[in-house]
Coordinates of C-alpha atoms in Angstrom, one line a residue:
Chain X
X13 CA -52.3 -66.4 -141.4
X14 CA -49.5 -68.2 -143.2
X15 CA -48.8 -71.7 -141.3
X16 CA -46.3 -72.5 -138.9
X17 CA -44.9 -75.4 -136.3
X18 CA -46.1 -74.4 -132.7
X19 CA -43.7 -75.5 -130.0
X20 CA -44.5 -75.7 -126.5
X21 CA -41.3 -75.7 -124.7
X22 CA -41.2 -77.2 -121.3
X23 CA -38.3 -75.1 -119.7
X24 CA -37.0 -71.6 -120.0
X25 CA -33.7 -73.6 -121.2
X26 CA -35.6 -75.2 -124.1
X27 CA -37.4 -72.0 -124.9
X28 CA -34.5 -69.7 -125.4
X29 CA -32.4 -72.3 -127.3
X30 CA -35.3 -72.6 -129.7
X31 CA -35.3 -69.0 -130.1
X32 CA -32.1 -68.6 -130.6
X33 CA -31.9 -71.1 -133.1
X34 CA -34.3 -70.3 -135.4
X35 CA -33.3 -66.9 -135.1
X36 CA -35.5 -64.5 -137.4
X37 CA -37.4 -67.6 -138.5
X38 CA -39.4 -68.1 -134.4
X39 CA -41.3 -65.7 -132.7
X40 CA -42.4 -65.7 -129.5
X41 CA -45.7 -65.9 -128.2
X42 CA -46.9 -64.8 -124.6
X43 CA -51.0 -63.4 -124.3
X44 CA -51.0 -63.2 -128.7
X45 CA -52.9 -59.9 -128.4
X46 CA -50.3 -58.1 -130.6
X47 CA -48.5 -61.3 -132.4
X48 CA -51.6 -62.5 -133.7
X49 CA -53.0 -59.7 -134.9
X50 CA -49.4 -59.2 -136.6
X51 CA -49.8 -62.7 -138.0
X52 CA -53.5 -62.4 -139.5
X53 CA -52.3 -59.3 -141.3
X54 CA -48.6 -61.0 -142.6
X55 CA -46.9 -58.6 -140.7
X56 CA -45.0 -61.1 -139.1
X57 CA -44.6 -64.6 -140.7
X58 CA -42.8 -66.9 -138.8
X59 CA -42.0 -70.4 -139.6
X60 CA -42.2 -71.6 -135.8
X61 CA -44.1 -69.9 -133.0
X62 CA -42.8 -70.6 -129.3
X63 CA -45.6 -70.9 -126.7
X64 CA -43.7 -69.1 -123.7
X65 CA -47.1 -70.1 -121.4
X66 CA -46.2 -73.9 -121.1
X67 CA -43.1 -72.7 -119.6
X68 CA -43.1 -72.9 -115.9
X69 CA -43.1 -69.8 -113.1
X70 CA -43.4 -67.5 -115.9
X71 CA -46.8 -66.4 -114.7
X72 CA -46.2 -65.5 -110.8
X73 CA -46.8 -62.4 -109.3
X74 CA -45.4 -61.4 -105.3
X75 CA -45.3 -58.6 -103.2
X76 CA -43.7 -58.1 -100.5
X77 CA -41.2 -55.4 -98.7
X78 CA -38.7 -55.3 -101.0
X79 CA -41.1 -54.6 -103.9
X80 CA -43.0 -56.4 -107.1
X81 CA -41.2 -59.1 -108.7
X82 CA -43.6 -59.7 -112.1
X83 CA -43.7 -63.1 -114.3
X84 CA -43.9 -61.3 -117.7
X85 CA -46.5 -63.6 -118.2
X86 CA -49.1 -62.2 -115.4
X87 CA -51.8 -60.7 -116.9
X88 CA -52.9 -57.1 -117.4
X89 CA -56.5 -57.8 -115.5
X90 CA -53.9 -59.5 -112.6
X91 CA -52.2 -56.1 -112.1
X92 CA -54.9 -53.9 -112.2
X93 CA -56.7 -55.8 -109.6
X94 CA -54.3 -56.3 -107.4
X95 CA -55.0 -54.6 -104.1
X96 CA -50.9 -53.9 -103.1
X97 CA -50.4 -52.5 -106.6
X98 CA -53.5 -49.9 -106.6
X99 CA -52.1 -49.0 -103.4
X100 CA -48.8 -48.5 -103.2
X101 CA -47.8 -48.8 -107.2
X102 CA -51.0 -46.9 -108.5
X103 CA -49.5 -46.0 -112.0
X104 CA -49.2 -49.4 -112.7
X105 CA -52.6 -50.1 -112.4
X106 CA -54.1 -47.2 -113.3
X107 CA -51.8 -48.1 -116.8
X108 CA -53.1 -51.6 -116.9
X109 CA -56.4 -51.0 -116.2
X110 CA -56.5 -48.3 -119.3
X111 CA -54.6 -51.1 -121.8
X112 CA -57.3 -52.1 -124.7
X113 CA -60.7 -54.2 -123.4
X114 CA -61.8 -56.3 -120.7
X115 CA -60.7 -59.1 -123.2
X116 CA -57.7 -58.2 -124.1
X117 CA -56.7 -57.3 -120.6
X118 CA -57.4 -60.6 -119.5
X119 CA -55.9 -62.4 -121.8
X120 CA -52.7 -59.6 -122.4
X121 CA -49.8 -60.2 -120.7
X122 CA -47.2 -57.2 -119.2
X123 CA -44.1 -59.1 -121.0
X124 CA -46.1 -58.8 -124.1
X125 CA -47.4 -55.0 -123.2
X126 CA -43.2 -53.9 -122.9
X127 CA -42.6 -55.8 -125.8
X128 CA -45.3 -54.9 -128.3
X129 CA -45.2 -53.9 -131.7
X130 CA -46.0 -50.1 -133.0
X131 CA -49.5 -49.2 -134.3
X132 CA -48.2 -46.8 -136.8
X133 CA -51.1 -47.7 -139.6
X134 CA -48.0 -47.8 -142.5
X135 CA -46.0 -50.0 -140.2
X136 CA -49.5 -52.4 -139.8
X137 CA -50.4 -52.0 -143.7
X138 CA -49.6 -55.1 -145.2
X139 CA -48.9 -53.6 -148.4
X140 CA -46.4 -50.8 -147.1
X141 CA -42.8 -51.5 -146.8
X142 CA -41.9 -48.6 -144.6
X143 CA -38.9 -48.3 -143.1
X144 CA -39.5 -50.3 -139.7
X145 CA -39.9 -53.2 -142.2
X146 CA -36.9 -52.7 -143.8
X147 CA -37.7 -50.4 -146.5
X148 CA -36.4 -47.2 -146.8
X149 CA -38.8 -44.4 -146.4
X150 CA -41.2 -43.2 -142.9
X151 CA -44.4 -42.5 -144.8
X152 CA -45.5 -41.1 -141.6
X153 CA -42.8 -38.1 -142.3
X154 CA -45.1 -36.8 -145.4
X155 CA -48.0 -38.6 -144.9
X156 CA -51.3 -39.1 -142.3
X157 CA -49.0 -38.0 -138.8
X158 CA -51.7 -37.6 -136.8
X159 CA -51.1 -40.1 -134.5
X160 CA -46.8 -39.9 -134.8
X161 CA -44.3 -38.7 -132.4
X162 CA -43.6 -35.4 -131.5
X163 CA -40.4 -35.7 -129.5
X164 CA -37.4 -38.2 -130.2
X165 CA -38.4 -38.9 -133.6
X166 CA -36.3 -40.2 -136.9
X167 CA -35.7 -41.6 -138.6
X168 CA -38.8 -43.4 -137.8
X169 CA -41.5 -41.7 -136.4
X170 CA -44.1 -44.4 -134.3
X171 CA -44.8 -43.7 -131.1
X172 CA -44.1 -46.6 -128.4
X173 CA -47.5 -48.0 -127.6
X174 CA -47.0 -49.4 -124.2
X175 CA -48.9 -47.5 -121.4
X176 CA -47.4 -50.0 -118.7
X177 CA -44.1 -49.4 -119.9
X178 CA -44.5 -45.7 -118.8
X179 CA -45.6 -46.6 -115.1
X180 CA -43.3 -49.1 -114.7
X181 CA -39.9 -46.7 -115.6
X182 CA -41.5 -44.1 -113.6
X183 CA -41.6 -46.1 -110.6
X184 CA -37.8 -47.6 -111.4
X185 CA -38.2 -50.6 -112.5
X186 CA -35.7 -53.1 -113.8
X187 CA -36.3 -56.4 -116.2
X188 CA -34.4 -59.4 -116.3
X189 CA -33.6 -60.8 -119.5
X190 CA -32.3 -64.4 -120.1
X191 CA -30.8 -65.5 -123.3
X192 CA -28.6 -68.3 -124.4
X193 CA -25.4 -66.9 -122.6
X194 CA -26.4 -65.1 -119.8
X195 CA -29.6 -63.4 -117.5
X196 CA -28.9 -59.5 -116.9
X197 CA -30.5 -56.8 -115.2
X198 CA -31.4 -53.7 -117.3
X199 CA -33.4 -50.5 -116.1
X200 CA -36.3 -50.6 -118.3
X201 CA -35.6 -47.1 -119.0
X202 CA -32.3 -48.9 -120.9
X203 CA -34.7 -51.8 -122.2
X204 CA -35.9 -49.5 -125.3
X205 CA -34.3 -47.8 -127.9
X206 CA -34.6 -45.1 -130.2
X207 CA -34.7 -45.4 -134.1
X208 CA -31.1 -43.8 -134.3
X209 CA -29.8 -46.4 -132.6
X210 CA -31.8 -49.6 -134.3
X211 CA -34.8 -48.7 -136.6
X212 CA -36.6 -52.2 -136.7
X213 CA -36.7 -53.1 -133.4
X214 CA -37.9 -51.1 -130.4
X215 CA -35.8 -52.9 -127.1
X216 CA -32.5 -54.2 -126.6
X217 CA -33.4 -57.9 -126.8
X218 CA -30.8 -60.1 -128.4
X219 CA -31.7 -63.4 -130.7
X220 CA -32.8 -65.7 -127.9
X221 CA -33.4 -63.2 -125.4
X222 CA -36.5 -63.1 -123.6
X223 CA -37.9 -61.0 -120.4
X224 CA -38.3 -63.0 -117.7
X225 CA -39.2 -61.0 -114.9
X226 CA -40.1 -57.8 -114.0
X227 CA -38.3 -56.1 -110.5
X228 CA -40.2 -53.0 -109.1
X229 CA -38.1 -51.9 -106.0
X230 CA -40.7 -50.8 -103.2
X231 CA -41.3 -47.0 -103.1
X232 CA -40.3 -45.0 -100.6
X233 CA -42.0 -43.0 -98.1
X234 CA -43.9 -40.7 -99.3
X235 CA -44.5 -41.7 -102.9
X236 CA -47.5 -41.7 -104.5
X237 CA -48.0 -42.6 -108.7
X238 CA -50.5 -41.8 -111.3
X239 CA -50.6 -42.4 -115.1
X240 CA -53.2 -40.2 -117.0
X241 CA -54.1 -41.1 -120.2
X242 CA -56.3 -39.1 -123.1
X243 CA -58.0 -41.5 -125.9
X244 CA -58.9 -40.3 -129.3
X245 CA -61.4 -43.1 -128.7
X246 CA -62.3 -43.0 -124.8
X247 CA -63.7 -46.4 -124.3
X248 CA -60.6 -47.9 -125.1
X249 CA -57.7 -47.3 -127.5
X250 CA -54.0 -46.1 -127.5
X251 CA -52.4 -43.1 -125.9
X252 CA -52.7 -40.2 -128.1
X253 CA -51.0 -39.0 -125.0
X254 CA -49.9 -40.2 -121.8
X255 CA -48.1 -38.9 -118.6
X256 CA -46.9 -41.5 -115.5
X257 CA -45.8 -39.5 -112.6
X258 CA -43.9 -40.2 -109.4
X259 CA -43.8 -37.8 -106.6
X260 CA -41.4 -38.3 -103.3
X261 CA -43.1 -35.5 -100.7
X262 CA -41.6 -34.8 -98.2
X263 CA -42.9 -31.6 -96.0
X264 CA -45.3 -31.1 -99.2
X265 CA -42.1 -30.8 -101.4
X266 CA -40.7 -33.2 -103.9
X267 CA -38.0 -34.8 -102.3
X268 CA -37.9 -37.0 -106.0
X269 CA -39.7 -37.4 -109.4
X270 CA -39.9 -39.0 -112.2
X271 CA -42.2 -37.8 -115.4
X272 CA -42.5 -40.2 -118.1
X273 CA -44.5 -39.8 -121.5
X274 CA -46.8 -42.0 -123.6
X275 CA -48.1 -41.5 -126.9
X276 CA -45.4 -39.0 -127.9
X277 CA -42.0 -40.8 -128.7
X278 CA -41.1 -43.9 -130.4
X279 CA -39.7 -44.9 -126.6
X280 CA -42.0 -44.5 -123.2
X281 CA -40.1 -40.8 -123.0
X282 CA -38.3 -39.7 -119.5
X283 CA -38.5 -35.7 -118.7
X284 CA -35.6 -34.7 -117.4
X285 CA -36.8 -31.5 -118.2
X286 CA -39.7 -31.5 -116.1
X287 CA -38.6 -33.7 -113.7
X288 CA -35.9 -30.4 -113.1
X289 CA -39.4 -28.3 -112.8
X290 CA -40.7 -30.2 -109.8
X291 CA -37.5 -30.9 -107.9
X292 CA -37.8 -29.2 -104.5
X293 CA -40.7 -27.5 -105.4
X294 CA -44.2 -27.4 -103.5
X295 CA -46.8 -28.4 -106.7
X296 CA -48.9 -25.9 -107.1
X297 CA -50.9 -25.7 -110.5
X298 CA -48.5 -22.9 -111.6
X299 CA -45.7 -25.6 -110.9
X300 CA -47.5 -28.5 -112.6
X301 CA -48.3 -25.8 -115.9
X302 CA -44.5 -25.2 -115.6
X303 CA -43.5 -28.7 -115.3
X304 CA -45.6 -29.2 -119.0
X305 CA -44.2 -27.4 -120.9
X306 CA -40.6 -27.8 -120.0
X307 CA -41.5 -31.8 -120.9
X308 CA -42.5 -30.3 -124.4
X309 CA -39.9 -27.6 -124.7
X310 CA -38.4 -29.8 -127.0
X311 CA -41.1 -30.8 -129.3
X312 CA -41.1 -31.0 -133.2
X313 CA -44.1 -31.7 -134.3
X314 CA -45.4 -33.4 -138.2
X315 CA -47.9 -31.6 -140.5
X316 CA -51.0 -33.3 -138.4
X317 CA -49.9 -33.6 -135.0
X318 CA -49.3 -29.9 -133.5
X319 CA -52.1 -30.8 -131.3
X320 CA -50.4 -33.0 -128.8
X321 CA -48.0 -30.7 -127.8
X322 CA -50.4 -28.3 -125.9
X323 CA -52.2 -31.7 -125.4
X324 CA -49.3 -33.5 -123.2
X325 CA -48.4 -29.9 -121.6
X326 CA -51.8 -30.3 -120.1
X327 CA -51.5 -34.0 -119.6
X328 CA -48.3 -33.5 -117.2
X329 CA -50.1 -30.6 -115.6
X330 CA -53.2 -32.9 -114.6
X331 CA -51.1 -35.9 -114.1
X332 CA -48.9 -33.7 -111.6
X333 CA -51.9 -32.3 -109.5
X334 CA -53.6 -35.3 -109.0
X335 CA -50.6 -37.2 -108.0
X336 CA -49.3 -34.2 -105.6
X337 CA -53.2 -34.2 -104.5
X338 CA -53.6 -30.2 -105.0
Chain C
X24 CA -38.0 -85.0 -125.1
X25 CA -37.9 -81.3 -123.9
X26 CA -40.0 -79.8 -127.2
X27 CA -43.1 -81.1 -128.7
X28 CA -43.2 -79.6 -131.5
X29 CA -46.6 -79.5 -133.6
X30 CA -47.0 -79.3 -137.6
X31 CA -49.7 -80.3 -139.9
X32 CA -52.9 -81.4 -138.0
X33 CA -52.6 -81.8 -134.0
X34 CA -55.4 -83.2 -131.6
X35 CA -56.6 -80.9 -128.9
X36 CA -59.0 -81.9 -126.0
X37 CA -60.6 -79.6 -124.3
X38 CA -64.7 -79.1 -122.8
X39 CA -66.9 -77.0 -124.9
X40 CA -69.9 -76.3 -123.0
X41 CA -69.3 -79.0 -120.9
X42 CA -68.9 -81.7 -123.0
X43 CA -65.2 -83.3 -123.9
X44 CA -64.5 -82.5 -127.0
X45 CA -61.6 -83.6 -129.1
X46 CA -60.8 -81.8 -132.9
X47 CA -58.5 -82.0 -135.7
X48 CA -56.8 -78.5 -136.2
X49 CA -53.6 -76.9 -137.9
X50 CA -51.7 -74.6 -135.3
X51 CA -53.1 -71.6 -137.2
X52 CA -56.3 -72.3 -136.6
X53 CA -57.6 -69.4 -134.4
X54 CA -60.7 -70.6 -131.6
X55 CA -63.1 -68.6 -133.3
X56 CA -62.8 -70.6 -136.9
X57 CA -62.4 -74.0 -135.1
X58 CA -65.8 -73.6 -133.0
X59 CA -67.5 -72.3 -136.2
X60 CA -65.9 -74.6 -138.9
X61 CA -65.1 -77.7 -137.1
X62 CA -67.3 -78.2 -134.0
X63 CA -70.1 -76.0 -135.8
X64 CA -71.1 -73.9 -133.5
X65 CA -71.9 -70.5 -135.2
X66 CA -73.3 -68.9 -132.2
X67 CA -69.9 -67.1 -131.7
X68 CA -69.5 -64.2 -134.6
X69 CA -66.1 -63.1 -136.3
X70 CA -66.6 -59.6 -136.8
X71 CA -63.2 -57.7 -136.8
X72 CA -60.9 -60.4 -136.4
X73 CA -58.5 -58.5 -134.4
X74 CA -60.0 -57.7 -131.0
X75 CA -62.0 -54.5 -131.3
X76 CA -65.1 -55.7 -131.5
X77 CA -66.0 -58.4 -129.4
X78 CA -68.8 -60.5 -131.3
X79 CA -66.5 -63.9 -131.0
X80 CA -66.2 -63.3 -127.0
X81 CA -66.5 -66.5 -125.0
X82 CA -65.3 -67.7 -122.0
X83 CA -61.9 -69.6 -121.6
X84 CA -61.5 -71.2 -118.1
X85 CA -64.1 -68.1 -116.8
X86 CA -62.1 -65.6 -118.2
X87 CA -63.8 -63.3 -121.3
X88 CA -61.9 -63.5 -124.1
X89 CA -61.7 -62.9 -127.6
X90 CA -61.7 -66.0 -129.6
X91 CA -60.1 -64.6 -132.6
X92 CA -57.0 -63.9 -130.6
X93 CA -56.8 -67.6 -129.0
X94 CA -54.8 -70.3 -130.9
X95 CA -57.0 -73.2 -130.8
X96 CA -54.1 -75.2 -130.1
X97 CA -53.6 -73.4 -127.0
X98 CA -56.8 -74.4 -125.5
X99 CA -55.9 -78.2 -124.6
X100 CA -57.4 -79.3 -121.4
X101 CA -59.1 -76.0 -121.1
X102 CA -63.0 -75.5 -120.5
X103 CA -64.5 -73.2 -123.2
X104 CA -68.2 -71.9 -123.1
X105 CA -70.2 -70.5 -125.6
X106 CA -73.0 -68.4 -126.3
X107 CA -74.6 -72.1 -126.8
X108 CA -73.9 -73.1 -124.0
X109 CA -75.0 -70.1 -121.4
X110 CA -79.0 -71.7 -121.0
X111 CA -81.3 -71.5 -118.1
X112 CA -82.4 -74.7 -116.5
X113 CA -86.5 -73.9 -118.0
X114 CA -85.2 -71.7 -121.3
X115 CA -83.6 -68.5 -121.1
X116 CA -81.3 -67.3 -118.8
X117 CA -82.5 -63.7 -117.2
X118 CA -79.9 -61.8 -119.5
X119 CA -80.9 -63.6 -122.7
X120 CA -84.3 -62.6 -121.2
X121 CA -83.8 -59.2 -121.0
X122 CA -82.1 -58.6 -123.8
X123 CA -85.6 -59.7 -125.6
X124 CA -87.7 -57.9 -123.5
X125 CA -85.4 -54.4 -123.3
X126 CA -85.0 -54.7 -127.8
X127 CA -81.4 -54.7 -127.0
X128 CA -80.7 -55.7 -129.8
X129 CA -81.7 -54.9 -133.7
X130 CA -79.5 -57.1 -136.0
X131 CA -78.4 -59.2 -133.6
X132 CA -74.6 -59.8 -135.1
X133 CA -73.3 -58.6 -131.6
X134 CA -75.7 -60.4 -129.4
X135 CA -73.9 -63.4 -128.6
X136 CA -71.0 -61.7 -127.6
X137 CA -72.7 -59.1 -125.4
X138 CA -74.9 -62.1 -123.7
X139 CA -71.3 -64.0 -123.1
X140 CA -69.7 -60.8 -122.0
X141 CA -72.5 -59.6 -120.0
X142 CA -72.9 -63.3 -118.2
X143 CA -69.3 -62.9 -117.2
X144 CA -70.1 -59.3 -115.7
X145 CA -73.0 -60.2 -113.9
X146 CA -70.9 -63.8 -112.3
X147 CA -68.1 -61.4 -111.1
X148 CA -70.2 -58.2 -110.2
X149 CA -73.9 -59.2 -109.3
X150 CA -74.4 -55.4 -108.4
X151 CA -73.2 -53.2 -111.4
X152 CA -73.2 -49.2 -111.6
X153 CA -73.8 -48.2 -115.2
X154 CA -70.5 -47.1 -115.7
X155 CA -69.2 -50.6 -114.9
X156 CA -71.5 -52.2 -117.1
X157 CA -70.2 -49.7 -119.9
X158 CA -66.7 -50.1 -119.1
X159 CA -67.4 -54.0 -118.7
X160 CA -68.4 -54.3 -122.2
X161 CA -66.3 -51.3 -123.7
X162 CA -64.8 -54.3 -125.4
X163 CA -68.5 -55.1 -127.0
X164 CA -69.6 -53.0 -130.2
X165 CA -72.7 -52.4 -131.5
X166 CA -73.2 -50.3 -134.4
X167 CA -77.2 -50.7 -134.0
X168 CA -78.8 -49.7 -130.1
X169 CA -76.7 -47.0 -129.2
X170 CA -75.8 -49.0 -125.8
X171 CA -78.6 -48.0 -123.6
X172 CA -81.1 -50.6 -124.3
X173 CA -78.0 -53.1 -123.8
X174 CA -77.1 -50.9 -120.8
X175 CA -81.0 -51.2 -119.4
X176 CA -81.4 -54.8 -120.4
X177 CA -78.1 -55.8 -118.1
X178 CA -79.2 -53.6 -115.0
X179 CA -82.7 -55.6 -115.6
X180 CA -81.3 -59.0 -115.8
X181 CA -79.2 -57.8 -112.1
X182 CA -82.0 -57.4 -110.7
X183 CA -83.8 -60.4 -111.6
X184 CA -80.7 -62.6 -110.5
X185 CA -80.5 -60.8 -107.4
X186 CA -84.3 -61.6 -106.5
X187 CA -85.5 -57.9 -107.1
X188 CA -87.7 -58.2 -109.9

């Protein structure tokens, strides 16, 4: 990888002022799973890496009654072992636990999970110049799709390859963001964006900007979470598809839901659509077949990727079931 | 001063199989090429170079990870083992053992990161089902054994360090 200056900051303060400015020029490091790999293949050369991990508090993790409050640098092993999130926040661990390898999990962070780069192989190609790098064509459009998004897609096609991301908007969480003039609160839901809106980046995140915490409000009664998530490689590798489901029950009927998709859409995709399936409804597996394909109503697939829509129609359904318990 | 800010060659202290060790490195420097090229110890393989494979796995404060996906630079003050450094007090350690006696292995690029990743199962989980030894080392290719000699040669080595065998 092309050389740099490493900075280790010793305050937020010094962190984000850094960042912001050496604008373009600094990028900011957290586990390194997905900057490094960037790096080694000049994807991303910056003149000035900042090591966010010498940065105090960044790294805690509680839980108590009002929820999860997540350092976004707690790692992905953290979260999957931790008993109060298998047990009340299941899609988040069931999400963490299915992130890369043992390896990567442990050294992977959940701010650097959210704010990950696409796999899309002509975005990773070195030699391409595609459109999320500034040039002007989505190779994917005409090219090898197979693993492109089906739903909310163009002008760029990648899928968003967070799994945690997913979990976390299903359950309704929030991240704060501090930057050089001010710390907000966003629903992550509001923390990506489609291509329309900005094609080379995938978040909101200003120069400077960085996550500094993740807020998971504590679920109500009655809730129960899964993510399901199908491989084209089973040991471990991306979503080719992905559903994280929450289900309120109240007198075995969904008093609230949320559906949200991996693997599909340049953004972790919200169903409204089947979201309006399962409202008020007992789940039954006529429900939860219902429920799939109103979340792929909408779907236009490429040339080579026609099979995940029949795919995630039967990843909701699953998903669904096992999180109603039928 | 609220930065310190590191270009060209910075120092780095850290224990390598239990010895302090102090090295020379730019910031690029990944772990992998500063245990192999500057401290010399080519025990730890770079297969893939970007964390699908697992033959440059050691262990970084306990924890299994890739060292092609660690700055070097970000190891100060940590404690680093090796496949060097995982011995037995007479020779081999039961895994390294097994992994003889079970031919888990054929051309043995892979081996030292399945005996790191395999040590690190065995000191969190002394009692292993199969399917957490496979998911344990879903991290670990090899291209040679097919995974069940590996697979048998762990369950082995559990049994000997639990006094079974």
């Amino acid at each position: 990888m092309k050389s740099f200056e490493f900075v280790n900051p010793a305050s937020l303060r010094s962190a984000i002022s850094t960042l912001a400015s050496a604008g373009e020029k600094a990028k900011l490091l957290a586990g390194g799973i997905d900057l490094l790999g960037e790096m080694k293949d000049y994807i991303q050369q910056p003149d000035i890496v900042v090591n966010l991990k010498t940065v105090p508090g960044l790294n805690r993790l509680t839980a108590d009654r009002r929820g999860l409050r997540i350092g976004p640098l707690v790692t992905l092993t953290e979260i999957a072992e931790h008993p109060v999130i298998r047990a009340n926040y299941t899609a988040l661990a069931e999400a963490a636990e299915s992130v890369g390898t043992p390896q990567i999990r442990n050294v992977g962070t959940i701010g650097g999970n959210l704010c990950q780069r696409p796999r899309c192989w002509y975005y990773r190609d070195e030699a391409v110049v595609c459109l999320k790098k500034g040039g002007s064509v989505c190779y994917a459009v005409e090219g090898e799709n197979q693993f492109n998004a089906v739903l909310g897609g163009g002008p760029s096609w990648i899928v968003h390859p967070s799994d945690c991301a997913p979990a976390l908007i299903a359950l309704n969480a929030s991240v704060e963001i501090t930057g050089p003039q001010r710390r907000r609160v966003v629903p992550l839901e509001k923390f990506f964006t489609l291509p329309t809106q900005n094609v080379l980046q995938e978040t909101i995140l200003e120069s400077g900007e960085i996550v500094t915490q993740i807020i998971v409000p504590a679920p109500a009664a009655g809730t129960r979470s899964h993510y399901m998530k199908v491989r084209h490689k089973e040991s471990f590798d991306w979503a080719l598809s992905g559903a994280a489901v929450m289900l309120q029950l109240r007198n075995r009927r969904v008093a609230a839901c949320r559906v949200v998709l991996s693997g599909v859409a340049p953004i972790p995709w919200r169903s409204p659509e089947a979201e309006a399936v399962l409202r008020g409804k007992a789940v039954t597996p006529q429900v939860a077949m219902q429920a799939g394909q109103a979340a792929m109503a909408k779907a236009r697939p490429l040339g080579k990727n026609a099979y995940k829509v029949p795919l995630t129609r039967n990843v909701v359904k699953l998903a669904v079931l096992k999180t109603a318990g039928v | 001063m609220a930065i310190s800010l590191m270009s060209g060659k910075v120092t780095v202290s850290a224990t390598v199989n239990g010895e302090p060790t102090e090295w020379l490195c730019e910031p690029r420097e990944t772990l992998l090429e500063v245990l192999r090229d500057r401290l010399g110890l080519t025990g730890t393989k770079e297969g893939c170079s970007n964390g699908n494979c697992g033959a440059c796995s050691v262990l970084l404060d306990g924890r299994l990870v890739n060292s092609c996906l660690v700055l070097a630079v970000e190891t100060e003050g940590a404690e680093i083992t090796t496949v060097e450094g995982i011995r037995g007090e007479k020779g081999l350690t039961p895994v390294q053992r097994s992994f003889l006696e079970e031919a888990a292995l054929q051309c043995g690029f892979c081996t030292p990161g399945f005996i790191v990743a395999a040590t690190a199962l065995l000191q969190a989980n002394p009692s292993p089902t199969e399917e957490q030894i496979r998911w344990w080392l879903a991290g670990n290719l090899c291209r040679c054994t097919g995974y069940d000699k590996i697979v048998r040669a762990v369950q082995k080595a559990a049994a000997e360090m639990r006094g079974e065998a």
